[in-house]
Coordinates of C-alpha atoms in Angstrom, one line a residue:
M1 CA 7.8 10.6 15.9
M2 CA 4.3 9.2 16.7
R3 CA 3.1 7.1 13.8
R4 CA -0.5 6.5 14.7
P5 CA -1.7 9.1 17.3
L6 CA -5.3 7.9 16.9
L7 CA -4.3 4.6 18.5
Y8 CA -4.0 6.5 21.8
G9 CA -7.3 8.2 21.3
A10 CA -9.2 5.1 20.4
A11 CA -7.7 3.2 23.4
A12 CA -8.5 6.1 25.7
I13 CA -12.1 6.6 24.7
S14 CA -12.8 2.8 24.9
A15 CA -11.2 2.7 28.4
E16 CA -13.2 5.7 29.5
I17 CA -16.6 4.3 28.3
T18 CA -15.8 1.0 30.0
A19 CA -15.0 2.7 33.3
F20 CA -18.2 4.8 33.0
Y21 CA -20.4 1.8 32.3
L22 CA -18.8 -0.6 34.9
W23 CA -18.4 1.8 37.8
G24 CA -20.6 4.8 37.1
R25 CA -20.3 8.5 36.4
E26 CA -17.9 9.2 39.3
A27 CA -15.4 6.6 38.1
G28 CA -15.6 7.9 34.6
F29 CA -15.0 11.5 35.8
A30 CA -12.1 10.3 37.9
A31 CA -10.5 8.5 35.0
A32 CA -10.8 11.6 32.8
V33 CA -9.2 13.8 35.5
I34 CA -6.4 11.3 36.0
S35 CA -5.7 11.3 32.3
V36 CA -5.3 15.1 32.2
S37 CA -3.1 15.0 35.4
A38 CA -0.8 12.3 33.8
A39 CA -0.5 14.4 30.6
F40 CA 0.6 17.5 32.5
L41 CA 3.0 15.5 34.8
M42 CA 4.7 14.0 31.7
S43 CA 4.5 17.2 29.6
K44 CA 8.2 17.3 29.1
S45 CA 8.7 13.7 28.1
K46 CA 8.6 12.3 24.6
A47 CA 5.3 10.6 25.4
A48 CA 3.6 13.9 26.2
R49 CA 1.8 14.2 22.8
G50 CA 0.3 10.7 23.1
L51 CA -0.8 11.4 26.7
F52 CA -2.5 14.7 25.8
I53 CA -4.3 12.9 22.9
A54 CA -5.4 10.2 25.3
A55 CA -6.7 12.8 27.8
L56 CA -8.6 14.7 25.1
F57 CA -10.3 11.5 24.0
C58 CA -11.0 10.5 27.6
W59 CA -13.0 13.6 28.1
L60 CA -14.7 13.1 24.7
G61 CA -15.8 9.6 25.9
F62 CA -16.9 11.0 29.3
A63 CA -19.0 13.7 27.6
S64 CA -20.6 11.2 25.3
C65 CA -21.5 8.8 28.2
F66 CA -22.7 11.7 30.3
F67 CA -24.9 13.1 27.5
H68 CA -26.5 9.7 26.9
E69 CA -27.1 9.2 30.6
I70 CA -28.9 12.4 31.2
R71 CA -30.8 12.4 27.9
V72 CA -33.1 9.5 28.6
P73 CA -36.3 9.9 26.6
S74 CA -39.4 9.9 28.8
V75 CA -40.8 7.0 26.7
E76 CA -38.3 4.7 28.4
S77 CA -39.8 5.4 31.8
M78 CA -43.4 4.4 30.7
E79 CA -43.0 0.7 31.4
G80 CA -46.3 -1.1 31.4
E81 CA -48.2 2.0 30.1
R82 CA -50.4 2.1 27.0
A83 CA -49.1 4.7 24.5
L84 CA -49.5 6.0 21.0
I85 CA -46.0 6.4 19.3
Q86 CA -45.6 8.4 16.2
G87 CA -42.5 8.0 14.1
R88 CA -40.7 6.7 11.0
I89 CA -40.2 3.0 10.3
L90 CA -36.4 2.3 10.1
Q91 CA -36.5 -1.4 9.6
S92 CA -39.2 -4.0 8.9
E93 CA -38.8 -7.8 9.3
I94 CA -41.0 -10.9 9.4
K95 CA -39.8 -13.1 12.2
E96 CA -40.8 -16.4 13.8
T97 CA -41.6 -17.2 17.4
S98 CA -40.2 -20.4 19.0
G99 CA -43.5 -22.0 18.2
G100 CA -43.2 -21.2 14.5
D101 CA -45.7 -18.4 14.3
E102 CA -44.9 -15.4 12.3
Y103 CA -44.9 -11.8 13.6
L104 CA -43.9 -8.4 12.3
Q105 CA -40.9 -6.6 14.0
L106 CA -40.4 -2.9 13.4
K107 CA -37.6 -0.7 14.4
M108 CA -38.8 2.9 14.4
S109 CA -38.0 6.4 15.7
A110 CA -40.1 7.8 18.5
E111 CA -40.9 11.3 17.2
A112 CA -44.0 11.9 19.4
V113 CA -45.5 10.1 22.4
N114 CA -49.3 10.5 22.9
G115 CA -49.1 13.6 20.6
D116 CA -46.3 15.2 22.7
R117 CA -43.2 15.7 20.6
E118 CA -41.2 17.1 23.6
A119 CA -41.6 13.7 25.4
A120 CA -40.2 11.8 22.4
G121 CA -36.7 10.7 21.5
G122 CA -34.7 7.6 20.8
R123 CA -35.8 4.4 19.0
I124 CA -38.3 1.7 19.8
L125 CA -38.7 -1.9 18.8
V126 CA -42.3 -2.9 18.0
R127 CA -43.6 -6.4 17.8
Y128 CA -46.9 -7.0 16.2
Y129 CA -48.5 -10.5 16.5
G130 CA -51.7 -9.7 14.7
D131 CA -52.9 -11.0 11.3
L132 CA -51.1 -9.5 8.4
K133 CA -53.0 -11.3 5.7
G134 CA -55.1 -9.2 3.3
R135 CA -52.9 -6.1 3.5
P136 CA -52.1 -4.8 0.0
E137 CA -49.0 -5.5 -2.1
E138 CA -46.8 -7.4 0.3
T139 CA -43.0 -6.9 -0.3
G140 CA -40.8 -9.6 1.2
G141 CA -43.7 -10.5 3.5
V142 CA -44.0 -7.0 4.8
P143 CA -47.1 -5.1 3.8
R144 CA -46.5 -2.1 1.6
E145 CA -47.8 0.4 4.2
L146 CA -45.3 -0.9 6.8
I147 CA -42.1 -0.8 4.8
P148 CA -39.1 1.3 6.0
G149 CA -39.4 5.0 5.5
R150 CA -43.1 5.3 6.2
E151 CA -44.4 7.5 8.9
I152 CA -47.0 5.8 11.1
S153 CA -48.5 5.8 14.6
V154 CA -48.5 2.6 16.7
E155 CA -50.6 2.0 19.7
G156 CA -49.7 -0.6 22.3
V157 CA -48.1 -1.4 25.7
L158 CA -44.6 -0.3 26.4
E159 CA -42.1 -2.7 28.0
K160 CA -38.6 -2.3 29.4
P161 CA -36.0 -4.7 27.8
S162 CA -34.7 -7.3 30.3
G163 CA -31.2 -7.0 31.6
K164 CA -28.8 -9.7 32.8
R165 CA -30.7 -12.4 34.8
N166 CA -27.4 -14.0 36.0
P167 CA -23.8 -12.7 36.0
K168 CA -22.0 -13.1 32.7
C169 CA -25.3 -13.9 30.9
F170 CA -26.6 -12.1 27.8
D171 CA -27.8 -8.6 28.5
Y172 CA -30.7 -7.9 26.1
S173 CA -31.2 -4.3 27.4
L174 CA -27.5 -3.5 26.7
Y175 CA -27.6 -5.1 23.3
L176 CA -30.6 -3.0 22.3
R177 CA -28.9 0.1 23.6
S178 CA -26.0 -0.6 21.4
L179 CA -28.4 -0.4 18.5
G180 CA -29.9 2.9 19.8
I181 CA -33.1 1.2 21.1
G182 CA -34.3 2.0 24.6
S183 CA -37.9 0.6 24.7
L184 CA -40.0 -2.3 23.5
M185 CA -43.7 -2.3 22.5
T186 CA -46.2 -5.0 21.8
G187 CA -48.2 -3.3 19.0
E188 CA -51.9 -3.6 18.8
A189 CA -52.9 -1.2 16.1
F190 CA -51.4 0.9 13.3
Y191 CA -52.7 4.3 12.1
F192 CA -51.8 6.0 8.9
T193 CA -52.4 9.7 8.5
D194 CA -51.3 9.7 4.9
N195 CA -50.6 6.3 3.2
E196 CA -48.6 7.7 0.2
K197 CA -46.9 11.0 1.0
T198 CA -43.6 11.1 2.9
D199 CA -40.4 13.0 2.7
F200 CA -37.4 12.2 0.5
P201 CA -35.4 10.1 3.1
G202 CA -38.6 8.1 3.7
R203 CA -39.2 7.5 0.0
L204 CA -35.5 6.6 -0.5
Y205 CA -35.6 4.0 2.3
G206 CA -38.9 2.6 1.0
E207 CA -37.6 2.3 -2.6
L208 CA -34.4 0.6 -1.5
F209 CA -36.3 -1.9 0.5
K210 CA -38.6 -2.7 -2.4
I211 CA -35.6 -3.1 -4.8
K212 CA -33.9 -5.5 -2.3
E213 CA -36.9 -7.6 -1.6
G214 CA -38.0 -7.7 -5.2
F215 CA -34.6 -8.9 -6.3
L216 CA -34.6 -11.6 -3.5
E217 CA -38.1 -12.8 -4.4
K218 CA -37.0 -13.3 -8.0
V219 CA -33.9 -15.3 -6.8
E220 CA -36.2 -17.5 -4.7
K221 CA -38.6 -18.2 -7.6
A222 CA -35.6 -19.0 -9.9
E223 CA -33.4 -21.1 -7.6
G224 CA -35.4 -21.8 -4.4
E225 CA -35.4 -20.8 -0.8
K226 CA -32.0 -22.1 0.1
T227 CA -30.2 -20.0 -2.5
E228 CA -32.3 -17.0 -1.6
G229 CA -31.3 -17.4 2.0
F230 CA -27.6 -17.5 1.2
I231 CA -27.8 -14.4 -1.0
R232 CA -29.8 -12.6 1.6
G233 CA -27.1 -13.4 4.2
I234 CA -24.1 -12.8 2.0
M235 CA -25.3 -9.6 0.3
F236 CA -27.4 -8.0 3.1
G237 CA -26.4 -9.7 6.3
E238 CA -29.9 -11.1 7.1
K239 CA -29.8 -14.7 8.3
T240 CA -33.5 -15.4 8.5
G241 CA -33.5 -17.5 5.4
I242 CA -30.7 -19.9 6.5
E243 CA -31.5 -23.2 8.2
E244 CA -30.5 -23.3 11.8
N245 CA -28.1 -26.3 11.5
T246 CA -26.4 -24.7 8.5
L247 CA -25.9 -21.4 10.4
E248 CA -24.5 -23.4 13.4
E249 CA -21.9 -25.0 11.1
F250 CA -20.8 -21.6 9.8
Q251 CA -20.5 -20.3 13.3
Q252 CA -18.5 -23.3 14.6
N253 CA -16.2 -23.1 11.5
G254 CA -15.5 -19.4 12.1
T255 CA -17.0 -18.6 8.7
A256 CA -20.2 -16.9 9.8
H257 CA -18.7 -13.5 9.1
I258 CA -19.5 -14.0 5.4
L259 CA -23.2 -14.0 6.3
S260 CA -22.9 -10.6 8.0
V261 CA -22.0 -7.8 5.6
S262 CA -18.5 -6.6 6.7
G263 CA -15.2 -5.3 5.4
L264 CA -14.8 -8.4 3.2
H265 CA -18.0 -7.7 1.2
I266 CA -17.6 -3.9 1.1
G267 CA -14.0 -4.4 -0.1
I268 CA -15.0 -6.7 -2.9
I269 CA -17.8 -4.4 -4.0
Y270 CA -15.4 -1.4 -3.8
G271 CA -12.9 -3.3 -6.0
V272 CA -15.6 -4.1 -8.5
L273 CA -16.7 -0.4 -8.7
R274 CA -13.1 0.7 -9.2
R275 CA -12.7 -1.8 -12.0
L276 CA -16.0 -0.7 -13.7
W277 CA -15.3 3.0 -13.4
K278 CA -13.4 4.0 -16.5
G279 CA -11.1 7.0 -16.4
K280 CA -9.7 8.9 -13.4
K281 CA -10.9 8.1 -9.9
G282 CA -11.5 11.7 -9.1
K283 CA -14.2 13.6 -7.3
A284 CA -17.0 12.2 -9.4
F285 CA -16.0 8.6 -8.4
F286 CA -15.7 9.7 -4.7
L287 CA -19.2 11.1 -4.7
F288 CA -20.5 8.1 -6.5
A289 CA -18.9 5.7 -4.0
I290 CA -20.3 7.7 -1.1
C291 CA -23.8 7.6 -2.5
F292 CA -23.6 3.9 -3.5
F293 CA -22.3 2.7 -0.1
F294 CA -24.9 4.9 1.8
C295 CA -27.7 3.1 -0.2
Y296 CA -26.0 -0.3 0.4
S297 CA -25.7 0.4 4.1
A298 CA -29.3 1.3 4.3
M299 CA -30.3 -2.0 2.5
S300 CA -28.1 -3.8 5.1
G301 CA -29.7 -2.1 8.1
F302 CA -26.8 0.1 9.0
S303 CA -25.2 -2.6 11.1
P304 CA -21.9 -1.7 12.9
S305 CA -19.8 -3.8 10.6
V306 CA -21.4 -2.3 7.5
V307 CA -21.0 1.3 8.8
R308 CA -17.4 0.7 9.8
A309 CA -16.5 -0.9 6.4
A310 CA -18.4 1.7 4.3
V311 CA -16.8 4.7 6.1
M312 CA -13.3 3.1 5.9
V313 CA -13.8 2.5 2.1
S314 CA -15.0 6.1 1.7
L315 CA -11.9 7.3 3.5
H316 CA -9.8 5.2 1.1
A317 CA -11.6 6.9 -1.8
L318 CA -11.0 10.3 -0.3
A319 CA -7.3 9.5 0.2
S320 CA -7.1 8.5 -3.5
V321 CA -8.8 11.7 -4.6
S322 CA -6.6 13.9 -2.5
A323 CA -3.4 11.9 -3.2
K324 CA -2.9 11.1 0.5
R325 CA -1.5 7.9 2.0
Y326 CA -4.2 5.6 3.4
D327 CA -3.4 3.8 6.6
L328 CA -5.8 0.9 7.5
S329 CA -5.2 1.1 11.3
S330 CA -5.6 4.9 11.5
A331 CA -8.8 4.7 9.5
A332 CA -10.2 2.0 11.8
F333 CA -9.3 4.1 14.9
F334 CA -11.0 7.1 13.5
V335 CA -14.2 5.3 12.6
L336 CA -14.2 3.6 16.0
T337 CA -14.0 7.0 17.7
V338 CA -16.7 8.6 15.6
M339 CA -19.1 5.6 16.2
L340 CA -18.5 5.6 20.0
V341 CA -19.1 9.3 20.2
K342 CA -22.4 8.8 18.5
N343 CA -23.4 5.9 20.7
P344 CA -21.0 4.8 23.4
F345 CA -23.0 1.6 24.1
Q346 CA -21.9 0.3 20.7
L347 CA -18.6 -0.7 22.5
F348 CA -20.5 -3.6 24.1
N349 CA -22.0 -4.9 20.9
A350 CA -20.5 -8.2 19.8
G351 CA -20.7 -7.3 16.1
F352 CA -19.0 -4.0 16.8
Q353 CA -16.2 -5.7 18.8
M354 CA -15.6 -8.5 16.3
S355 CA -15.6 -6.1 13.4
F356 CA -12.9 -3.9 14.8
L357 CA -11.0 -6.7 16.4
A358 CA -10.7 -8.5 13.0
V359 CA -9.5 -5.4 11.1
L360 CA -7.1 -4.3 13.8
T361 CA -5.5 -7.7 14.4
L362 CA -5.1 -8.1 10.6
S363 CA -3.3 -4.7 10.3
L364 CA -1.1 -5.4 13.4
M365 CA -0.3 -9.1 12.9
M366 CA 0.2 -9.3 9.1
P367 CA 3.6 -7.6 9.0
F368 CA 4.7 -9.8 11.9
I369 CA 3.4 -13.1 10.4
K370 CA 4.8 -12.4 7.0
R371 CA 8.3 -12.4 8.4
V372 CA 7.7 -16.0 9.4
Y373 CA 5.1 -17.3 6.9
G374 CA 3.9 -15.6 3.7
G375 CA 1.5 -18.3 2.4
I376 CA -2.2 -18.3 1.6
F377 CA -3.2 -18.8 5.2
A378 CA -1.3 -15.7 6.5
A379 CA -4.3 -13.4 6.6
S380 CA -6.5 -16.1 8.2
L381 CA -3.9 -16.7 10.8
A382 CA -3.6 -13.0 11.6
V383 CA -7.4 -12.6 12.0
Q384 CA -7.8 -15.8 14.1
A385 CA -5.0 -14.6 16.5
G386 CA -7.4 -11.8 17.4
I387 CA -10.8 -13.5 17.0
A388 CA -10.2 -17.0 18.5
P389 CA -9.8 -15.9 22.2
Y390 CA -12.8 -13.6 21.9
I391 CA -15.0 -16.4 20.5
A392 CA -13.8 -18.8 23.2
Y393 CA -14.7 -16.3 25.8
N394 CA -18.2 -15.3 24.4
F395 CA -19.3 -18.4 22.7
N396 CA -17.3 -21.2 24.5
Y397 CA -15.9 -23.0 21.5
F398 CA -12.7 -23.2 19.5
S399 CA -12.5 -24.3 15.9
L400 CA -9.4 -26.1 14.4
A401 CA -10.8 -25.7 10.9
A402 CA -11.2 -21.9 11.1
V403 CA -7.8 -21.0 9.7
F404 CA -8.0 -23.4 6.8
V405 CA -11.6 -23.3 5.7
N406 CA -11.7 -19.5 5.6
V407 CA -9.4 -19.5 2.6
P408 CA -11.8 -21.3 0.1
V409 CA -14.9 -19.8 1.7
I410 CA -13.5 -16.2 1.2
F411 CA -12.4 -17.1 -2.3
L412 CA -16.0 -18.3 -3.2
T413 CA -17.5 -15.3 -1.5
G414 CA -15.2 -13.1 -3.7
I415 CA -16.9 -14.7 -6.7
I416 CA -20.5 -14.8 -5.3
V417 CA -20.6 -11.1 -4.4
P418 CA -19.8 -9.6 -7.8
L419 CA -21.9 -12.2 -9.6
S420 CA -24.8 -11.3 -7.4
M421 CA -24.4 -7.7 -8.3
F422 CA -24.3 -8.7 -12.0
M423 CA -27.4 -10.8 -11.4
A424 CA -29.3 -7.8 -9.9
A425 CA -28.4 -5.7 -12.9
A426 CA -29.3 -8.6 -15.4
E427 CA -32.7 -8.9 -13.7
M428 CA -33.5 -5.4 -14.8
V429 CA -32.2 -5.9 -18.4
W430 CA -32.8 -9.4 -19.7
E431 CA -34.6 -12.3 -18.0
P432 CA -32.5 -15.1 -19.6
L433 CA -29.3 -13.5 -18.5
F434 CA -30.7 -13.3 -15.0
E435 CA -31.6 -17.0 -15.0
I436 CA -28.1 -18.0 -16.2
S437 CA -26.4 -15.9 -13.6
A438 CA -28.8 -17.1 -10.9
A439 CA -28.1 -20.7 -11.7
T440 CA -24.3 -20.0 -11.5
V441 CA -24.6 -18.2 -8.2
S442 CA -26.8 -21.0 -6.8
G443 CA -24.2 -23.6 -7.7
L444 CA -21.5 -21.5 -6.0
C445 CA -23.7 -21.3 -2.9
R446 CA -24.2 -25.1 -2.8
M447 CA -20.4 -25.5 -3.1
L448 CA -19.9 -23.0 -0.2
D449 CA -22.4 -25.0 1.8
E450 CA -20.7 -28.4 1.0
I451 CA -17.2 -27.1 1.9
N452 CA -18.5 -25.7 5.2
A453 CA -20.4 -28.9 6.1
F454 CA -17.4 -31.1 5.2
T455 CA -14.9 -29.1 7.4
A456 CA -17.4 -29.0 10.2
A457 CA -17.1 -32.8 10.2
E458 CA -20.2 -33.1 12.4
G459 CA -18.5 -31.3 15.2
L460 CA -15.2 -33.2 15.2
T461 CA -13.1 -30.0 14.4
V462 CA -14.9 -27.9 17.1
F463 CA -14.1 -28.1 20.8
N464 CA -16.3 -26.7 23.6
V465 CA -14.2 -24.7 26.0
T466 CA -14.8 -22.8 29.2
S467 CA -14.5 -19.0 29.0
P468 CA -10.9 -17.9 29.7
P469 CA -10.5 -15.6 32.8
E470 CA -11.2 -12.0 31.9
S471 CA -7.8 -11.0 33.4
L472 CA -6.0 -13.4 31.1
L473 CA -8.1 -12.1 28.1
G474 CA -7.3 -8.5 28.9
A475 CA -3.6 -9.2 29.3
Y476 CA -3.6 -11.1 26.0
Y477 CA -5.1 -8.3 24.0
L478 CA -3.1 -5.5 25.7
G479 CA 0.0 -7.5 25.1
L480 CA -0.9 -8.2 21.5
L481 CA -1.6 -4.5 20.9
F482 CA 1.8 -3.6 22.4
F483 CA 4.1 -6.3 21.1
A484 CA 2.6 -6.6 17.6
S485 CA 2.4 -2.9 17.0
E486 CA 5.3 -1.0 15.4
E487 CA 5.5 1.4 18.3
G488 CA 5.8 -1.4 20.8
R489 CA 8.5 -3.2 18.9
L490 CA 10.5 0.0 18.5
M491 CA 10.3 0.5 22.3
I492 CA 11.6 -3.1 22.9
M493 CA 14.4 -2.6 20.4
R494 CA 15.4 0.7 22.0
R495 CA 15.2 -0.9 25.4
K496 CA 13.0 1.7 26.9
K497 CA 12.7 -0.1 30.3
K498 CA 10.6 2.6 32.1
I499 CA 7.9 2.6 29.4
L500 CA 7.9 -1.2 29.3
A501 CA 7.6 -1.4 33.0
L502 CA 4.8 1.1 32.9
F503 CA 3.0 -0.9 30.2
I504 CA 3.3 -4.1 32.3
A505 CA 1.9 -2.3 35.3
V506 CA -1.0 -0.9 33.4
T507 CA -1.7 -4.3 31.8
A508 CA -1.7 -6.0 35.2
A509 CA -4.0 -3.3 36.7
A510 CA -6.4 -3.3 33.8
S511 CA -6.6 -7.1 33.9
M512 CA -7.2 -7.2 37.7
A513 CA -10.0 -4.6 37.3
F514 CA -12.1 -7.2 35.5

């Protein structure tokens, strides 16, 4: 009996999107046809169900890629042209140039181009380098009239994001596409048809932004910029308030994940909500959890890791309500598939890759590791088995401290997150209680910083490495998926030589393809 059919689907849709992106539409179509042919040829074998699921998801991936390829908004072909873009602000941030000058960055939907709604579509990233001083009621540095949810018009010159300048270098265009953004604009002027009225989603986004920034401003006044930067990173995944050398230490230690809202944070918050909810965790709790995590995801900018974790937690709540068994791996495969159908370019986003890589290797490796070692470092070992080769390939370093330092860092994060939630509630109830909780959280953040700096040991525990060959990396992860999964181990135990030989052949072919 097939334990996790979505494994085949998730692997198939990922492979199809990769083939489509690397070798074009024809290769993607050929891969989809081959998947169907293989399913029919093996229709009488025990693997038939898995092959048919893989074929179905291959075609789903092809359809998603094809749709995104032909549905290119006309605004993306207007490079170098001046345009007036009308749309809704989705995200507002104050950023700094390399020279230290501040500028406003807006992510917004393009609902009309030069007044033509038929020519619109997609999202656009706007950078405004003009003077923001004097605009009314600034919130987190962002003027009130430019907060998320507002409908505005922006005039400026459109640009095309730069792609790879050299092989294996960062592809900014692909990165933006993974976020659903197809064009850049240097904004020169903003126009507001109505400064106050907007629809419910716009008002909701705006109010959530005000709540978040208002809370963080009070934290900064009470405990300083450093604590505010840590809380902004831990609770909302924004690293703008963290010093560059501190951020580098977190990255080298393999602990930077606590500064990007992920399954760890969502899981802690979900556990707190379950504790606070008295009585039966029924439909009311499920609806409350859905609404809460939607608002929290909006505050965190709907990053891939937040969306993945929030949907998986919602599935857990749904399983509890319906008295069904929750399977971590199956939930991850389901969410991965849904996110890739919505935007296949997300597959090439580092945050997306690391988020799913961590949860999948954790679910695959933990049963295997617990047979050998069941101590406090077991979960950290399981995650590092999946993450370390990826980090070595993409960021060219390997950390000896990652396995050990993650344990105290995650422990402290498990205290900071619920205390920060309490602090946010206290801020609305009683000022002295807020000040006490803020001082406590500030002390924990300093402790977190000191532990991280100590284990970084000024770079002594971190080694620069060259990127491993892509063929070796591909073989490693395919092998890990097969030999660490329950299905793979059962095949080995039952000595299914033909399937093992087929897997080895597929692994070799896939590795050489890179």
